[in-house]
mmCIF file of C-alpha atoms and ligand atoms in Angstrom:
data_model
loop_
_atom_site.group_PDB
_atom_site.id
_atom_site.type_symbol
_atom_site.label_atom_id
_atom_site.label_comp_id
_atom_site.label_asym_id
_atom_site.label_seq_id
_atom_site.Cartn_x
_atom_site.Cartn_y
_atom_site.Cartn_z
ATOM 1 C CA MET A 1 64.402 0.778 20.252
ATOM 2 C CA ALA A 2 62.865 3.400 17.999
ATOM 3 C CA LEU A 3 62.439 6.713 19.937
ATOM 4 C CA PHE A 4 60.495 8.277 17.207
ATOM 5 C CA GLN A 5 57.064 6.996 16.396
ATOM 6 C CA PRO A 6 55.976 8.179 12.924
ATOM 7 C CA LYS A 7 52.493 9.713 13.039
ATOM 8 C CA ARG A 8 49.846 7.183 12.059
ATOM 9 C CA GLU A 9 48.770 7.471 8.436
ATOM 10 C CA ALA A 10 45.323 9.012 8.129
ATOM 11 C CA PRO A 11 43.233 6.165 7.128
ATOM 12 C CA SER A 12 41.169 6.799 3.980
ATOM 13 C CA GLN A 13 39.528 3.546 3.128
ATOM 14 C CA VAL A 14 36.120 3.033 4.486
ATOM 15 C CA ASP A 15 34.849 -0.510 5.144
ATOM 16 C CA PHE A 16 31.229 -0.006 3.969
ATOM 17 C CA GLU A 17 30.297 -3.551 5.399
ATOM 18 C CA HIS A 18 31.007 -2.290 8.908
ATOM 19 C CA LEU A 19 29.658 1.215 9.073
ATOM 20 C CA PRO A 20 28.653 2.719 12.483
ATOM 21 C CA ARG A 21 24.810 2.510 12.924
ATOM 22 C CA HIS A 22 24.437 6.107 13.817
ATOM 23 C CA VAL A 23 26.455 9.188 12.930
ATOM 24 C CA ALA A 24 25.724 12.706 14.405
ATOM 25 C CA ILE A 25 26.951 15.931 12.858
ATOM 26 C CA ILE A 26 27.065 19.416 14.340
ATOM 27 C CA MET A 27 26.668 21.421 11.144
ATOM 28 C CA ASP A 28 28.844 24.361 12.068
ATOM 29 C CA GLY A 29 30.845 26.969 10.239
ATOM 30 C CA ASN A 30 28.380 28.515 7.869
ATOM 31 C CA GLY A 31 28.887 32.039 8.993
ATOM 32 C CA ARG A 32 32.600 31.899 8.778
ATOM 33 C CA TRP A 33 32.337 30.358 5.293
ATOM 34 C CA ALA A 34 30.270 33.233 4.154
ATOM 35 C CA LYS A 35 32.498 35.892 5.798
ATOM 36 C CA ARG A 36 35.630 34.572 4.004
ATOM 37 C CA ARG A 37 33.794 35.125 0.785
ATOM 38 C CA GLY A 38 32.550 38.583 1.697
ATOM 39 C CA LEU A 39 28.987 37.214 1.781
ATOM 40 C CA PRO A 40 26.189 37.671 4.355
ATOM 41 C CA ARG A 41 25.993 34.935 6.875
ATOM 42 C CA THR A 42 22.640 33.844 5.345
ATOM 43 C CA ALA A 43 24.462 32.788 2.221
ATOM 44 C CA GLY A 44 26.546 30.504 4.351
ATOM 45 C CA HIS A 45 23.419 28.951 5.705
ATOM 46 C CA ALA A 46 22.035 28.385 2.208
ATOM 47 C CA ALA A 47 25.376 26.717 1.293
ATOM 48 C CA GLY A 48 25.168 24.692 4.521
ATOM 49 C CA ALA A 49 21.632 23.571 3.552
ATOM 50 C CA GLU A 50 23.127 22.192 0.264
ATOM 51 C CA THR A 51 25.778 20.289 2.057
ATOM 52 C CA PHE A 52 23.110 18.756 4.275
ATOM 53 C CA ARG A 53 21.180 17.497 1.067
ATOM 54 C CA THR A 54 24.459 16.016 -0.351
ATOM 55 C CA ILE A 55 25.471 14.275 2.909
ATOM 56 C CA ALA A 56 21.958 12.976 3.781
ATOM 57 C CA THR A 57 21.697 11.489 0.281
ATOM 58 C CA TYR A 58 25.173 9.931 0.536
ATOM 59 C CA CYS A 59 24.280 8.396 3.944
ATOM 60 C CA LYS A 60 21.270 6.850 2.384
ATOM 61 C CA ASP A 61 23.207 5.520 -0.567
ATOM 62 C CA ILE A 62 26.002 3.916 1.600
ATOM 63 C CA GLY A 63 23.238 2.278 3.857
ATOM 64 C CA LEU A 64 23.783 4.211 7.096
ATOM 65 C CA GLU A 65 20.959 3.517 9.349
ATOM 66 C CA TYR A 66 20.718 6.825 11.358
ATOM 67 C CA LEU A 67 22.019 10.321 10.732
ATOM 68 C CA SER A 68 21.277 13.052 13.243
ATOM 69 C CA VAL A 69 22.198 16.666 12.413
ATOM 70 C CA TYR A 70 22.190 19.662 14.687
ATOM 71 C CA ALA A 71 20.364 22.366 12.711
ATOM 72 C CA PHE A 72 19.345 24.932 15.289
ATOM 73 C CA SER A 73 20.081 24.957 19.008
ATOM 74 C CA THR A 74 17.962 26.261 21.954
ATOM 75 C CA GLU A 75 20.876 28.875 22.329
ATOM 76 C CA ASN A 76 20.689 30.031 18.557
ATOM 77 C CA TRP A 77 17.647 32.234 19.439
ATOM 78 C CA ARG A 78 20.286 34.721 20.608
ATOM 79 C CA ARG A 79 21.119 35.518 17.000
ATOM 80 C CA PRO A 80 19.644 38.453 15.040
ATOM 81 C CA MET A 81 16.005 37.797 14.070
ATOM 82 C CA GLU A 82 16.969 38.281 10.353
ATOM 83 C CA GLU A 83 19.440 35.323 10.622
ATOM 84 C CA ILE A 84 16.963 33.164 12.365
ATOM 85 C CA SER A 85 14.323 33.941 9.861
ATOM 86 C CA ALA A 86 16.718 33.077 7.081
ATOM 87 C CA ILE A 87 17.488 29.658 8.666
ATOM 88 C CA MET A 88 13.836 28.926 9.190
ATOM 89 C CA GLY A 89 13.128 29.907 5.588
ATOM 90 C CA LEU A 90 15.775 27.523 4.346
ATOM 91 C CA LEU A 91 14.298 24.756 6.476
ATOM 92 C CA LYS A 92 10.904 25.301 5.053
ATOM 93 C CA LYS A 93 12.186 25.133 1.521
ATOM 94 C CA TYR A 94 14.029 21.973 2.348
ATOM 95 C CA LEU A 95 10.916 20.355 3.865
ATOM 96 C CA LEU A 96 8.783 21.249 0.955
ATOM 97 C CA GLU A 97 11.255 19.704 -1.390
ATOM 98 C CA ALA A 98 11.610 16.632 0.818
ATOM 99 C CA ILE A 99 7.872 16.093 0.904
ATOM 100 C CA ALA A 100 7.781 16.395 -2.835
ATOM 101 C CA LYS A 101 10.248 13.589 -3.434
ATOM 102 C CA MET A 102 9.662 11.508 -0.377
ATOM 103 C CA GLU A 103 8.154 8.521 -2.093
ATOM 104 C CA ARG A 104 11.274 8.179 -4.199
ATOM 105 C CA ASP A 105 13.784 8.706 -1.437
ATOM 106 C CA ARG A 106 12.237 6.845 1.339
ATOM 107 C CA VAL A 107 14.212 8.718 3.949
ATOM 108 C CA LYS A 108 12.590 8.523 7.331
ATOM 109 C CA MET A 109 12.671 11.974 9.012
ATOM 110 C CA LYS A 110 12.277 12.782 12.695
ATOM 111 C CA PHE A 111 12.662 16.067 14.612
ATOM 112 C CA PHE A 112 14.521 16.301 17.965
ATOM 113 C CA GLY A 113 13.665 19.388 19.851
ATOM 114 C CA ASP A 114 10.756 21.643 21.024
ATOM 115 C CA LEU A 115 8.880 22.575 17.798
ATOM 116 C CA SER A 116 6.351 24.815 19.732
ATOM 117 C CA PRO A 117 8.225 28.211 19.161
ATOM 118 C CA LEU A 118 8.231 27.658 15.437
ATOM 119 C CA THR A 119 5.655 29.216 13.129
ATOM 120 C CA PRO A 120 2.492 27.054 12.872
ATOM 121 C CA GLU A 121 3.278 26.616 9.232
ATOM 122 C CA LEU A 122 6.852 25.343 9.769
ATOM 123 C CA ARG A 123 5.754 23.112 12.717
ATOM 124 C CA GLN A 124 2.999 21.617 10.556
ATOM 125 C CA LEU A 125 5.607 20.899 7.720
ATOM 126 C CA CYS A 126 7.833 19.178 10.277
ATOM 127 C CA LEU A 127 4.942 17.096 11.739
ATOM 128 C CA GLU A 128 3.819 16.232 8.115
ATOM 129 C CA THR A 129 7.339 15.098 7.066
ATOM 130 C CA GLU A 130 7.589 12.835 10.090
ATOM 131 C CA GLU A 131 4.090 11.436 9.497
ATOM 132 C CA ILE A 132 4.531 10.730 5.815
ATOM 133 C CA SER A 133 7.971 9.033 6.253
ATOM 134 C CA ARG A 134 7.068 7.181 9.414
ATOM 135 C CA HIS A 135 7.227 3.716 7.707
ATOM 136 C CA TYR A 136 10.126 4.441 5.302
ATOM 137 C CA ASP A 137 13.128 2.161 5.534
ATOM 138 C CA GLY A 138 15.893 4.401 4.101
ATOM 139 C CA VAL A 139 18.315 6.223 6.375
ATOM 140 C CA GLN A 140 16.557 7.687 9.409
ATOM 141 C CA VAL A 141 17.426 11.434 9.475
ATOM 142 C CA ASN A 142 16.956 13.207 12.881
ATOM 143 C CA ILE A 143 16.985 16.883 12.559
ATOM 144 C CA CYS A 144 17.824 18.467 15.860
ATOM 145 C CA LEU A 145 15.769 21.730 15.663
ATOM 146 C CA ASN A 146 15.458 24.084 18.643
ATOM 147 C CA TYR A 147 17.336 21.214 20.312
ATOM 148 C CA GLY A 148 19.290 21.616 23.447
ATOM 149 C CA GLY A 149 20.694 18.666 25.432
ATOM 150 C CA ARG A 150 19.980 20.104 28.766
ATOM 151 C CA ASP A 151 16.537 21.254 27.780
ATOM 152 C CA GLU A 152 15.854 17.597 26.567
ATOM 153 C CA LEU A 153 17.000 16.205 29.986
ATOM 154 C CA VAL A 154 14.862 18.657 31.936
ATOM 155 C CA ARG A 155 11.915 17.766 29.770
ATOM 156 C CA ALA A 156 12.439 14.017 30.341
ATOM 157 C CA ALA A 157 12.797 14.569 34.108
ATOM 158 C CA ARG A 158 9.451 16.586 34.134
ATOM 159 C CA ALA A 159 7.657 13.885 32.120
ATOM 160 C CA PHE A 160 8.912 11.118 34.312
ATOM 161 C CA ALA A 161 7.933 13.104 37.460
ATOM 162 C CA ALA A 162 4.374 13.681 35.964
ATOM 163 C CA ASP A 163 3.938 9.997 35.285
ATOM 164 C CA CYS A 164 4.837 9.355 38.883
ATOM 165 C CA LEU A 165 2.290 11.890 40.101
ATOM 166 C CA LYS A 166 -0.228 10.233 37.889
ATOM 167 C CA GLY A 167 0.574 6.916 39.379
ATOM 168 C CA GLY A 168 1.837 5.412 36.248
ATOM 169 C CA ALA A 169 5.459 5.135 37.524
ATOM 170 C CA ARG A 170 7.466 4.941 40.725
ATOM 171 C CA PRO A 171 10.873 6.623 41.209
ATOM 172 C CA GLU A 172 12.507 3.082 41.610
ATOM 173 C CA ASP A 173 11.314 2.261 38.129
ATOM 174 C CA LEU A 174 13.668 4.841 36.610
ATOM 175 C CA THR A 175 16.687 3.167 34.973
ATOM 176 C CA GLU A 176 19.010 4.443 32.177
ATOM 177 C CA ALA A 177 16.857 2.463 29.774
ATOM 178 C CA THR A 178 13.565 3.844 30.966
ATOM 179 C CA PHE A 179 14.923 7.365 31.137
ATOM 180 C CA SER A 180 15.990 6.984 27.490
ATOM 181 C CA ASN A 181 12.386 6.569 26.496
ATOM 182 C CA TYR A 182 11.554 10.094 27.696
ATOM 183 C CA LEU A 183 14.092 11.601 25.357
ATOM 184 C CA PHE A 184 13.379 12.900 21.942
ATOM 185 C CA SER A 185 15.674 10.060 20.636
ATOM 186 C CA ALA A 186 13.440 7.319 22.232
ATOM 187 C CA GLY A 187 14.032 4.131 20.303
ATOM 188 C CA VAL A 188 17.041 5.365 18.389
ATOM 189 C CA PRO A 189 20.469 3.821 19.221
ATOM 190 C CA ASP A 190 23.075 6.079 20.640
ATOM 191 C CA PRO A 191 25.305 7.870 18.142
ATOM 192 C CA ASP A 192 28.508 5.928 17.452
ATOM 193 C CA LEU A 193 30.319 8.882 15.998
ATOM 194 C CA VAL A 194 29.832 12.695 16.520
ATOM 195 C CA ILE A 195 31.388 14.877 13.793
ATOM 196 C CA ARG A 196 32.112 18.532 14.329
ATOM 197 C CA PRO A 197 33.410 20.544 11.472
ATOM 198 C CA SER A 198 34.599 24.268 11.706
ATOM 199 C CA GLY A 199 37.477 23.681 14.096
ATOM 200 C CA GLU A 200 35.545 24.227 17.310
ATOM 201 C CA LEU A 201 36.327 21.636 19.940
ATOM 202 C CA ARG A 202 33.126 21.449 21.874
ATOM 203 C CA LEU A 203 29.656 19.785 21.738
ATOM 204 C CA SER A 204 27.522 22.857 22.311
ATOM 205 C CA ASN A 205 24.734 21.099 24.181
ATOM 206 C CA PHE A 206 24.417 18.388 21.464
ATOM 207 C CA LEU A 207 23.134 14.953 22.613
ATOM 208 C CA PRO A 208 24.932 14.949 25.902
ATOM 209 C CA TRP A 209 22.948 11.809 27.185
ATOM 210 C CA GLN A 210 23.237 9.944 23.891
ATOM 211 C CA ALA A 211 26.771 10.724 22.922
ATOM 212 C CA ALA A 212 28.159 9.665 26.301
ATOM 213 C CA TYR A 213 30.227 7.037 24.747
ATOM 214 C CA ALA A 214 30.465 8.331 21.082
ATOM 215 C CA GLU A 215 33.673 8.668 19.355
ATOM 216 C CA LEU A 216 34.497 12.247 18.406
ATOM 217 C CA TYR A 217 35.893 13.503 15.233
ATOM 218 C CA PHE A 218 36.723 17.153 14.675
ATOM 219 C CA THR A 219 37.855 18.746 11.505
ATOM 220 C CA ASP A 220 38.768 22.416 10.481
ATOM 221 C CA VAL A 221 36.694 22.199 7.257
ATOM 222 C CA LEU A 222 33.646 24.435 7.461
ATOM 223 C CA TRP A 223 30.269 22.692 7.018
ATOM 224 C CA PRO A 224 29.465 24.289 3.572
ATOM 225 C CA ASP A 225 32.768 22.765 2.314
ATOM 226 C CA PHE A 226 32.175 19.387 3.995
ATOM 227 C CA SER A 227 31.862 16.532 1.384
ATOM 228 C CA LYS A 228 31.363 12.847 0.902
ATOM 229 C CA GLU A 229 35.213 12.556 0.937
ATOM 230 C CA GLU A 230 35.273 14.356 4.324
ATOM 231 C CA LEU A 231 32.721 12.018 5.710
ATOM 232 C CA ASN A 232 34.579 9.134 4.329
ATOM 233 C CA ARG A 233 37.693 10.289 6.155
ATOM 234 C CA ALA A 234 35.658 10.533 9.478
ATOM 235 C CA LEU A 235 34.168 7.042 8.982
ATOM 236 C CA ALA A 236 37.602 5.581 8.155
ATOM 237 C CA ASP A 237 39.119 7.194 11.195
ATOM 238 C CA TYR A 238 36.294 5.845 13.263
ATOM 239 C CA GLN A 239 36.857 2.361 11.977
ATOM 240 C CA HIS A 240 40.396 2.561 13.451
ATOM 241 C CA ARG A 241 39.320 3.267 16.919
ATOM 242 C CA ALA A 242 39.184 0.855 19.843
ATOM 243 C CA ARG A 243 35.857 1.305 21.664
ATOM 244 C CA ARG A 244 36.183 -0.046 25.087
ATOM 245 C CA PHE A 245 33.146 1.268 26.968
ATOM 246 C CA GLY A 246 35.049 1.100 30.164
ATOM 247 C CA GLY A 247 36.215 -2.391 29.647
ATOM 248 C CA VAL A 248 39.646 -3.649 28.704
HETATM 249 C C1 LIG B 1 26.078 26.633 12.025
HETATM 250 O O1 LIG B 1 26.774 27.676 11.496
HETATM 251 C C2 LIG B 1 24.609 26.959 11.696
HETATM 252 C C3 LIG B 1 23.709 27.218 12.879
HETATM 253 C C4 LIG B 1 24.294 27.325 14.108
HETATM 254 C C5 LIG B 1 22.389 27.424 12.634
HETATM 255 P P1 LIG B 1 27.137 28.994 12.188
HETATM 256 O O2 LIG B 1 26.170 30.071 11.835
HETATM 257 O O3 LIG B 1 27.302 28.901 13.705
HETATM 258 O O4 LIG B 1 28.469 29.355 11.598
HETATM 259 P P2 LIG B 1 29.786 30.078 12.257
HETATM 260 O O5 LIG B 1 30.209 29.168 13.528
HETATM 261 O O6 LIG B 1 29.274 31.396 12.713
HETATM 262 O O7 LIG B 1 30.848 30.078 11.287
HETATM 263 C C1 LIG B 2 26.130 24.513 17.321
HETATM 264 O O1 LIG B 2 26.694 25.651 16.734
HETATM 265 C C2 LIG B 2 24.597 24.658 16.842
HETATM 266 C C3 LIG B 2 24.458 24.175 15.508
HETATM 267 C C4 LIG B 2 25.409 23.835 14.607
HETATM 268 C C5 LIG B 2 23.065 24.158 15.067
HETATM 269 P P1 LIG B 2 26.960 26.976 17.359
HETATM 270 O O2 LIG B 2 27.745 27.913 16.370
HETATM 271 O O3 LIG B 2 25.722 27.482 17.752
HETATM 272 O O4 LIG B 2 27.855 26.676 18.622
HETATM 273 P P2 LIG B 2 28.810 27.675 19.428
HETATM 274 O O5 LIG B 2 28.037 28.921 19.788
HETATM 275 O O6 LIG B 2 30.000 27.882 18.606
HETATM 276 O O7 LIG B 2 29.170 26.817 20.652
HETATM 277 MG MG1 LIG B 3 28.882 28.239 14.865
#
């Protein structure tokens, strides 16, 4: 009997006929990427925004149905105002470009998160992007912006309680399915795969309800260095997992 089991070869071939429906990514590591190059953190965010463009386009090209990305968390307001402004500025730039080429790309965009603390201009751009792309059939990109999983659950609970008070719902009507309809992700299937670059091994308040049964993939690569090849590695790894959902 062999006592030594060789480590499983890292799978590298993706079966593009059987992709997961929904991939979610925590776009982390921008600051460290910049620091390693002696650059300000904001340069890392600019590089990270480029990576997002590349990955979103690739997801559309390979025919992925849903891509969710963590762009700014409810906890990220703890950062210096200068850094927050830079991130919001990059987002504005991205949305203006996205709107300009929307007809060609046909990417459907949604925002998960409370947009009310954003500047009216940025909030308007987010809503406009959602509205224009509402009927598009390319990949659906969900940008989690001022998103926090706990915040989302509290909002959902409040909204359901309000419906009960209005007489539109009764507590016994609440099921996992009806509760899901109160989340930002209403109507979107749960992520199959959650990817976190940058070497951190945590979810940082990202989609706790939706990712309850997601496969997790961690890599040390920092987000600005993340590439199509890295995504392929994650997809190939995912395709070798056995998802049991509690069964056998
Ligand atoms: C992720 O990169 C981007 C945001 C949280 C907005 P970070 O800025 O967290 O980069 P690190 O983790 O400090 O390297
Ligand atoms: C998670 O990254 C949020 C985003 C990528 C937008 P953070 O860098 O904020 O998470 P922590 O602080 O390392 O947990
Ligand atoms: Mg980080």
